[in-house]
Amino acid sequence: MLDILLPTLIFAALVLAALGAWRRVRLWRRGRASKVAFLRGLAAMPRRYLVDLHHVVARDKVMANTHVATAGGFVAALGLAVIVHGLGLAEGMLGWLLLAASATMFAGSLFVVRRRRNPPARLSKGPWMRLPKSLMAFSLGIFVVTLPAVGVLPSGFSQGVGGWLVALLLAGVVAWGLAELVVGMTWGGPMKHAFAGALHLAFHRRPERFADTQHGGYPSTGLKALDLDDAEAPLGVGQPADFTWNQLLGFDACVQCGRCEAVCPAFAAGQPLNPKKLIQDMVVGMAGGSDAGYTGSPYPQTPIGEHQGSPHGPIVAPASTKDGKALVDAETLWSCTTCRACVEECPMMIEHVDAIVDMRRHLTLEEGATPGKGAEVIDNLIATDNPGGFDPGGRLNWAADLELPLMADVERAEVLLWLGDGVFDMRNQRTLRALVKVLRAAGVDFAVLGNEERDSGDVARRLGDEATFQSLARRNIATLSQYHFDCVVTCDPHSFHVLKNEYGAFYPPGQESSYPVWHHSTFINQLIESGRLRLAPGQASRVTYHDPCYLGRYNGEYEAPRAVLKALGVELVEMQRSGYRSRCCGGGGGAPITDVPGKQRIPDMRMGDVRETQAEQVVVGCPQCTAMFEGVVPPTGDEEVAVKDIAEMVAVALDTTPEATLAPRDASTPQATEEVMS
Amino acid sequence: MQPEVTTMPALEVTVLVSVGRHPLTGRTRRADQDARGVELARSLADAQVRLLHAGMRDESSEAALRGYLGMGFTQLSLLEQPEGADVLPALAEALDATSPHLVIAGERAERGEGSGLLPYLLAERLGWPLVSGLAAVESVEDGVATLLQALPRGQRRRLKVRLPAIVTVDNAAPAPRQSAYGPARRGAFETTAGPVSDDEEWAAWQVQPARQRPKRLKIVKAASARDRFKAAAAKAEGGGGQVLTDVSPEQGAEAILMLLREEDVLR
């Protein structure tokens, strides 16, 4: 009886799964073309899964072990079941191996059951709640039907009427397991993540991000350039089918674990964004339908079931249709601070930020619908090369007394100091003065571009205005190409990221950027380590350090600022969320410009984190973070926590004893600079 | 822009657009008031809006004009004129030929002469009424437009004018929408060579950057916040002047002529 039923079930399931897979692939193929290394990707997939994916999953040890047992047991059990029951080859070890595999899977599924008993809010419910039962059904069913095959149970146990019933029951249990775990894998069940996820790893749009993550490198965080010369290419993503096919595949890989939701600053602030829901909405758009079937947390302030979309329908309802709803609301896309916390946490390696910026590009470039002050900022960038609309001839007004050497005069310097748009901000001018003081104390031969510098284009690009970004980038590159310098140093992580990771694509053919770019914290640390900068430690204060997103998650620099603080001899207390889990200040991605309302403000939450450490000062390395944190009003009765840039911390700790100031000097260091205030 | 088929004939609106100039950097851009004019036109129901520019076509002016196309237009009519030409005859002829119901323009150009006289000269030539300093067009019914004219300190005056008419837009009109890169890039120029008339006087002029004139400080001697508020909100004290009502046209003209003589406008 079972001898007939089991092979039938197994092969029926495999055929159905193959059908579903074909159908699913057709859904992904609705996206635009994208070049992938097909065979190389497939070959690299196991390693990407076992190393890169598990590197992320293993941040939660219990869940990682659960997944290893369940998924590993399942893959082994399915493979062996096809051989043992499907083909009837139970000789020797095979049956016993199948027993072991299904037992391992069963053990794993017990932990899945435990997690689903009181699931955290970030997990989706609905079909996901039945998954542990299906896992148990499959593992238990396979285990029991394998017992006769290895001779533990007499193979005639299913004889007679009672036996028939037992056999039918067992076949039913196995069929349930197969339906969920094999057929459901390609027909949109919870197990879809295994099928789509495996292919997503193979055909990832950023294959380079797997290259050397184990060496601590962060090679692939720069946004992909839009080809503006091709008049046929869509400007960004206006409908789900405008995504590339492997982006759609990536969305389909989402396992709805909600780790992105748990770390998203906009979600925590009550702004209408939930990265998990956004990815699910893209899946809805790809397949066509409404979001009513979604069973996770909604976008804050937004009920579920009111939005729907189709592959060739608009993602955001055009402004002309008043109160119109499409797949997502524009506010959802504009709530993102591009902090990349979701991408960092995603075990399926989904690129949320890329998708959001793609959709913003459409809104800005095609609809002209940048909200808030966005349009004004972009107009300013076009007309004055800085977002504030200040006179570009006044970029060095703050440094009138510093006699900064200009690249146009010296043409060659060790360091090109990239000042950034902070030159127009009085708070950031203090940081810049401190940085100049530090560089001079170390005898660094540096020069600035002065009025030749333009905005790096970071804000324009995150607001979706790729055209203005590319214009700024090309002009900045032309300026940079005129001069000779060993490296670029900047105190703005946004400029740092754009110069380091995003300008490469815009060099004229035959040229490429030939200089390293350093954030000032890294550069100061190098100066300290090489002995060029002498510090007089002795600041007895308790500080905490806030990792800027564009320095940490985007560029993997967590160590240098901490090393500098250590050299300063201050007591460093870490916030609960620091390093790669640092929480955004709310200042990135143009979020302060588009200003989508929420229940609370992101910088308020982050300053709450700071206060928890009872630090007297919070050290930052980013003009945006400084501005956001200084805008926070402390709760009544609380003392204000000082916000200091790391350059300011170093500038007040310079060793000014005569033997320390004998550092080599050069023409770029006028004698009158010792009075430079910090 | 593309009108729906309705029983009412669509309101044909022509917006005169110019190449603007950013006050700080001098880069060309869509002129602010002209862009407000375009926004005003786009807000009219059932309007068929046409953009019209008379002037040179080069790289920088094209970039600026594309700024208007980016507000959601597929084409812009361009009367090509050499540099220094008087665009008035060409514009008048083009408007006469297309005879729109409403012509919208900015108060004055951001570059070139910028005298603000062009709408007046056009109105004179075409024999159409002109309303200056518009804040809104409230409605258009049976060939009569109800307009809202902006006056100082947020005051508004409602006017009715028979179409066709020329109106100029005040800074109080709604801010223009964002110009989007995609439509701006796709939009086409419909170029026609209009009649060219050289502006001989202009050719003889010497052009130099304007010097910013010092502003007279307004010193408010106020003891309390209330006084300061009153001083800020007070109407400019005209002193003198008279309101004439129920007078014959001759008497009115006489009074105006007298005032102009008093003020040394006429000698």
CSV table of C-alpha atoms in Angstrom, one decimal, chain A residues 407-621:
chain,number,residue,atom,x,y,z
A,407,MET,CA,44.7,73.7,-4.4
A,408,ALA,CA,44.5,76.2,-7.3
A,409,ASP,CA,47.7,77.8,-5.8
A,410,VAL,CA,49.7,74.9,-4.6
A,411,GLU,CA,48.5,72.3,-7.2
A,412,ARG,CA,50.1,69.5,-5.2
A,413,ALA,CA,49.6,68.5,-1.6
A,414,GLU,CA,49.8,65.4,0.6
A,415,VAL,CA,46.1,65.7,1.6
A,416,LEU,CA,43.2,67.2,-0.2
A,417,LEU,CA,40.9,68.4,2.6
A,418,TRP,CA,37.3,68.0,1.3
A,419,LEU,CA,35.3,70.5,3.4
A,420,GLY,CA,31.7,69.6,2.3
A,421,ASP,CA,28.6,71.7,2.6
A,422,GLY,CA,29.2,72.1,6.3
A,423,VAL,CA,31.2,75.2,5.4
A,424,PHE,CA,27.9,77.1,5.4
A,425,ASP,CA,26.9,75.7,8.8
A,426,MET,CA,28.2,77.6,11.8
A,427,ARG,CA,28.2,74.4,14.0
A,428,ASN,CA,30.2,72.5,11.4
A,429,GLN,CA,32.6,75.4,11.0
A,430,ARG,CA,33.7,74.7,14.6
A,431,THR,CA,34.5,71.1,13.6
A,432,LEU,CA,36.3,72.2,10.5
A,433,ARG,CA,38.4,74.7,12.5
A,434,ALA,CA,39.3,71.9,15.0
A,435,LEU,CA,40.2,69.6,12.1
A,436,VAL,CA,42.5,72.3,10.6
A,437,LYS,CA,44.1,72.8,13.9
A,438,VAL,CA,44.8,69.0,14.3
A,439,LEU,CA,46.2,68.7,10.8
A,440,ARG,CA,48.5,71.7,11.4
A,441,ALA,CA,49.6,70.3,14.7
A,442,ALA,CA,50.6,67.1,12.9
A,443,GLY,CA,52.4,69.0,10.2
A,444,VAL,CA,50.2,67.6,7.5
A,445,ASP,CA,50.7,69.2,4.1
A,446,PHE,CA,47.1,69.8,3.0
A,447,ALA,CA,45.1,72.1,0.7
A,448,VAL,CA,41.5,72.8,0.0
A,449,LEU,CA,39.5,73.3,-3.2
A,450,GLY,CA,37.8,76.4,-1.8
A,451,ASN,CA,35.2,77.8,-4.1
A,452,GLU,CA,36.0,75.1,-6.7
A,453,GLU,CA,34.4,72.5,-4.4
A,454,ARG,CA,30.7,71.6,-5.0
A,455,ASP,CA,28.3,69.6,-3.0
A,456,SER,CA,29.2,65.9,-3.4
A,457,GLY,CA,25.7,65.2,-4.7
A,458,ASP,CA,24.8,62.8,-1.8
A,459,VAL,CA,21.6,64.5,-1.0
A,460,ALA,CA,20.5,64.9,-4.6
A,461,ARG,CA,21.1,61.2,-5.2
A,462,ARG,CA,19.2,60.0,-2.1
A,463,LEU,CA,16.3,62.3,-3.1
A,464,GLY,CA,16.3,60.5,-6.4
A,465,ASP,CA,17.7,63.3,-8.5
A,466,GLU,CA,20.2,61.2,-10.3
A,467,ALA,CA,20.6,63.9,-13.1
A,468,THR,CA,21.8,66.6,-10.7
A,469,PHE,CA,24.0,64.1,-8.8
A,470,GLN,CA,25.7,63.0,-12.0
A,471,SER,CA,26.2,66.6,-13.0
A,472,LEU,CA,27.8,67.5,-9.7
A,473,ALA,CA,29.8,64.3,-9.7
A,474,ARG,CA,31.3,64.9,-13.2
A,475,ARG,CA,32.2,68.5,-12.4
A,476,ASN,CA,33.8,67.6,-9.1
A,477,ILE,CA,35.7,64.8,-10.8
A,478,ALA,CA,37.0,67.3,-13.4
A,479,THR,CA,38.1,69.6,-10.6
A,480,LEU,CA,39.8,66.8,-8.7
A,481,SER,CA,41.6,65.6,-11.8
A,482,GLN,CA,43.4,68.9,-12.2
A,483,TYR,CA,45.4,68.4,-9.0
A,484,HIS,CA,47.9,66.1,-7.4
A,485,PHE,CA,47.4,64.7,-3.9
A,486,ASP,CA,48.0,61.5,-2.1
A,487,CYS,CA,44.6,61.2,-0.5
A,488,VAL,CA,41.3,62.9,0.3
A,489,VAL,CA,40.3,63.5,3.9
A,490,THR,CA,36.8,64.7,4.9
A,491,CYS,CA,34.9,65.1,8.1
A,492,ASP,CA,31.6,64.4,6.3
A,493,PRO,CA,30.9,60.6,6.0
A,494,HIS,CA,28.3,61.3,3.3
A,495,SER,CA,30.9,63.1,1.1
A,496,PHE,CA,33.3,60.3,2.1
A,497,HIS,CA,31.0,57.6,0.9
A,498,VAL,CA,30.1,59.3,-2.3
A,499,LEU,CA,33.7,60.2,-3.2
A,500,LYS,CA,35.0,56.7,-2.2
A,501,ASN,CA,32.3,54.4,-3.5
A,502,GLU,CA,30.1,56.3,-6.0
A,503,TYR,CA,32.3,58.6,-8.0
A,504,GLY,CA,34.1,55.6,-9.6
A,505,ALA,CA,31.3,55.1,-12.1
A,506,PHE,CA,31.5,58.7,-13.5
A,507,TYR,CA,35.2,59.0,-14.4
A,508,PRO,CA,35.7,59.7,-18.1
A,509,PRO,CA,36.6,56.5,-20.1
A,510,GLY,CA,40.2,55.7,-19.6
A,511,GLN,CA,40.5,57.4,-16.2
A,512,GLU,CA,39.8,56.2,-12.8
A,513,SER,CA,40.1,57.5,-9.3
A,514,SER,CA,43.6,56.9,-8.1
A,515,TYR,CA,43.5,58.2,-4.6
A,516,PRO,CA,42.3,56.8,-1.3
A,517,VAL,CA,39.6,58.7,0.6
A,518,TRP,CA,39.6,58.8,4.3
A,519,HIS,CA,37.2,59.9,6.9
A,520,HIS,CA,38.9,62.3,9.3
A,521,SER,CA,38.6,59.8,12.2
A,522,THR,CA,40.6,57.2,10.2
A,523,PHE,CA,43.2,59.8,9.2
A,524,ILE,CA,43.6,61.2,12.7
A,525,ASN,CA,44.1,57.6,13.9
A,526,GLN,CA,46.8,57.1,11.3
A,527,LEU,CA,48.5,60.3,12.4
A,528,ILE,CA,48.4,59.1,16.0
A,529,GLU,CA,49.7,55.6,15.2
A,530,SER,CA,52.5,56.9,13.1
A,531,GLY,CA,53.5,59.3,15.8
A,532,ARG,CA,52.9,62.5,13.8
A,533,LEU,CA,50.2,63.6,16.2
A,534,ARG,CA,51.0,63.8,19.9
A,535,LEU,CA,48.2,64.0,22.4
A,536,ALA,CA,48.1,64.9,26.0
A,537,PRO,CA,45.6,62.5,27.4
A,538,GLY,CA,43.9,63.5,30.5
A,539,GLN,CA,40.4,64.4,29.6
A,540,ALA,CA,38.6,62.6,32.4
A,541,SER,CA,35.2,62.4,30.9
A,542,ARG,CA,32.7,59.6,30.2
A,543,VAL,CA,31.7,59.6,26.6
A,544,THR,CA,29.8,57.4,24.2
A,545,TYR,CA,30.4,57.2,20.5
A,546,HIS,CA,27.7,57.2,17.8
A,547,ASP,CA,28.6,55.4,14.6
A,548,PRO,CA,27.4,57.4,11.6
A,549,CYS,CA,25.6,55.1,9.2
A,550,TYR,CA,27.6,56.3,6.2
A,551,LEU,CA,30.9,55.6,8.0
A,552,GLY,CA,30.0,52.4,9.8
A,553,ARG,CA,27.5,50.3,7.8
A,554,TYR,CA,28.3,51.8,4.5
A,555,ASN,CA,32.1,51.7,4.9
A,556,GLY,CA,32.8,49.3,7.7
A,557,GLU,CA,34.8,51.8,9.8
A,558,TYR,CA,34.0,51.1,13.4
A,559,GLU,CA,37.5,50.8,14.9
A,560,ALA,CA,39.4,54.0,14.0
A,561,PRO,CA,37.2,56.5,16.0
A,562,ARG,CA,37.3,54.2,19.0
A,563,ALA,CA,41.0,53.9,18.7
A,564,VAL,CA,41.3,57.7,18.7
A,565,LEU,CA,39.0,57.9,21.7
A,566,LYS,CA,41.2,55.4,23.5
A,567,ALA,CA,44.3,57.4,22.7
A,568,LEU,CA,42.6,60.4,24.2
A,569,GLY,CA,42.2,58.4,27.4
A,570,VAL,CA,38.5,59.1,27.8
A,571,GLU,CA,36.2,56.5,29.3
A,572,LEU,CA,34.1,55.1,26.4
A,573,VAL,CA,30.8,53.5,27.2
A,574,GLU,CA,29.0,51.8,24.3
A,575,MET,CA,25.3,52.3,23.6
A,576,GLN,CA,23.3,49.2,23.4
A,577,ARG,CA,23.0,49.7,19.7
A,578,SER,CA,26.4,50.5,18.4
A,579,GLY,CA,28.7,49.3,15.7
A,580,TYR,CA,26.9,47.7,12.8
A,581,ARG,CA,23.7,47.9,14.8
A,582,SER,CA,24.0,51.6,15.4
A,583,ARG,CA,20.8,53.5,15.2
A,584,CYS,CA,20.4,56.3,12.7
A,585,CYS,CA,20.4,59.9,13.8
A,586,GLY,CA,17.6,60.6,11.3
A,587,GLY,CA,19.7,62.9,9.2
A,588,GLY,CA,20.5,60.8,6.2
A,589,GLY,CA,18.8,60.2,2.9
A,590,GLY,CA,17.3,63.6,2.7
A,591,ALA,CA,14.9,62.7,5.6
A,592,PRO,CA,15.2,66.1,7.3
A,593,ILE,CA,14.3,67.7,4.0
A,594,THR,CA,11.3,65.6,3.1
A,595,ASP,CA,10.3,65.6,6.8
A,596,VAL,CA,7.6,62.9,6.9
A,597,PRO,CA,5.7,63.2,10.2
A,598,GLY,CA,5.8,60.3,12.7
A,599,LYS,CA,4.9,59.8,16.4
A,600,GLN,CA,8.3,60.8,17.6
A,601,ARG,CA,11.6,62.0,16.1
A,602,ILE,CA,14.4,59.7,15.2
A,603,PRO,CA,17.1,61.9,16.8
A,604,ASP,CA,15.1,62.0,20.1
A,605,MET,CA,15.2,58.3,20.2
A,606,ARG,CA,18.9,58.1,19.6
A,607,MET,CA,19.6,60.8,22.2
A,608,GLY,CA,17.5,58.5,24.5
A,609,ASP,CA,20.0,55.8,23.8
A,610,VAL,CA,22.8,58.2,24.6
A,611,ARG,CA,21.3,59.2,27.9
A,612,GLU,CA,20.9,55.5,28.9
A,613,THR,CA,24.7,55.3,29.0
A,614,GLN,CA,24.9,58.3,31.4
A,615,ALA,CA,27.7,59.7,29.3
A,616,GLU,CA,28.6,63.4,29.6
A,617,GLN,CA,29.3,63.7,25.9
A,618,VAL,CA,28.4,62.0,22.8
A,619,VAL,CA,31.1,61.9,20.2
A,620,VAL,CA,30.1,61.9,16.6
A,621,GLY,CA,31.9,62.0,13.3
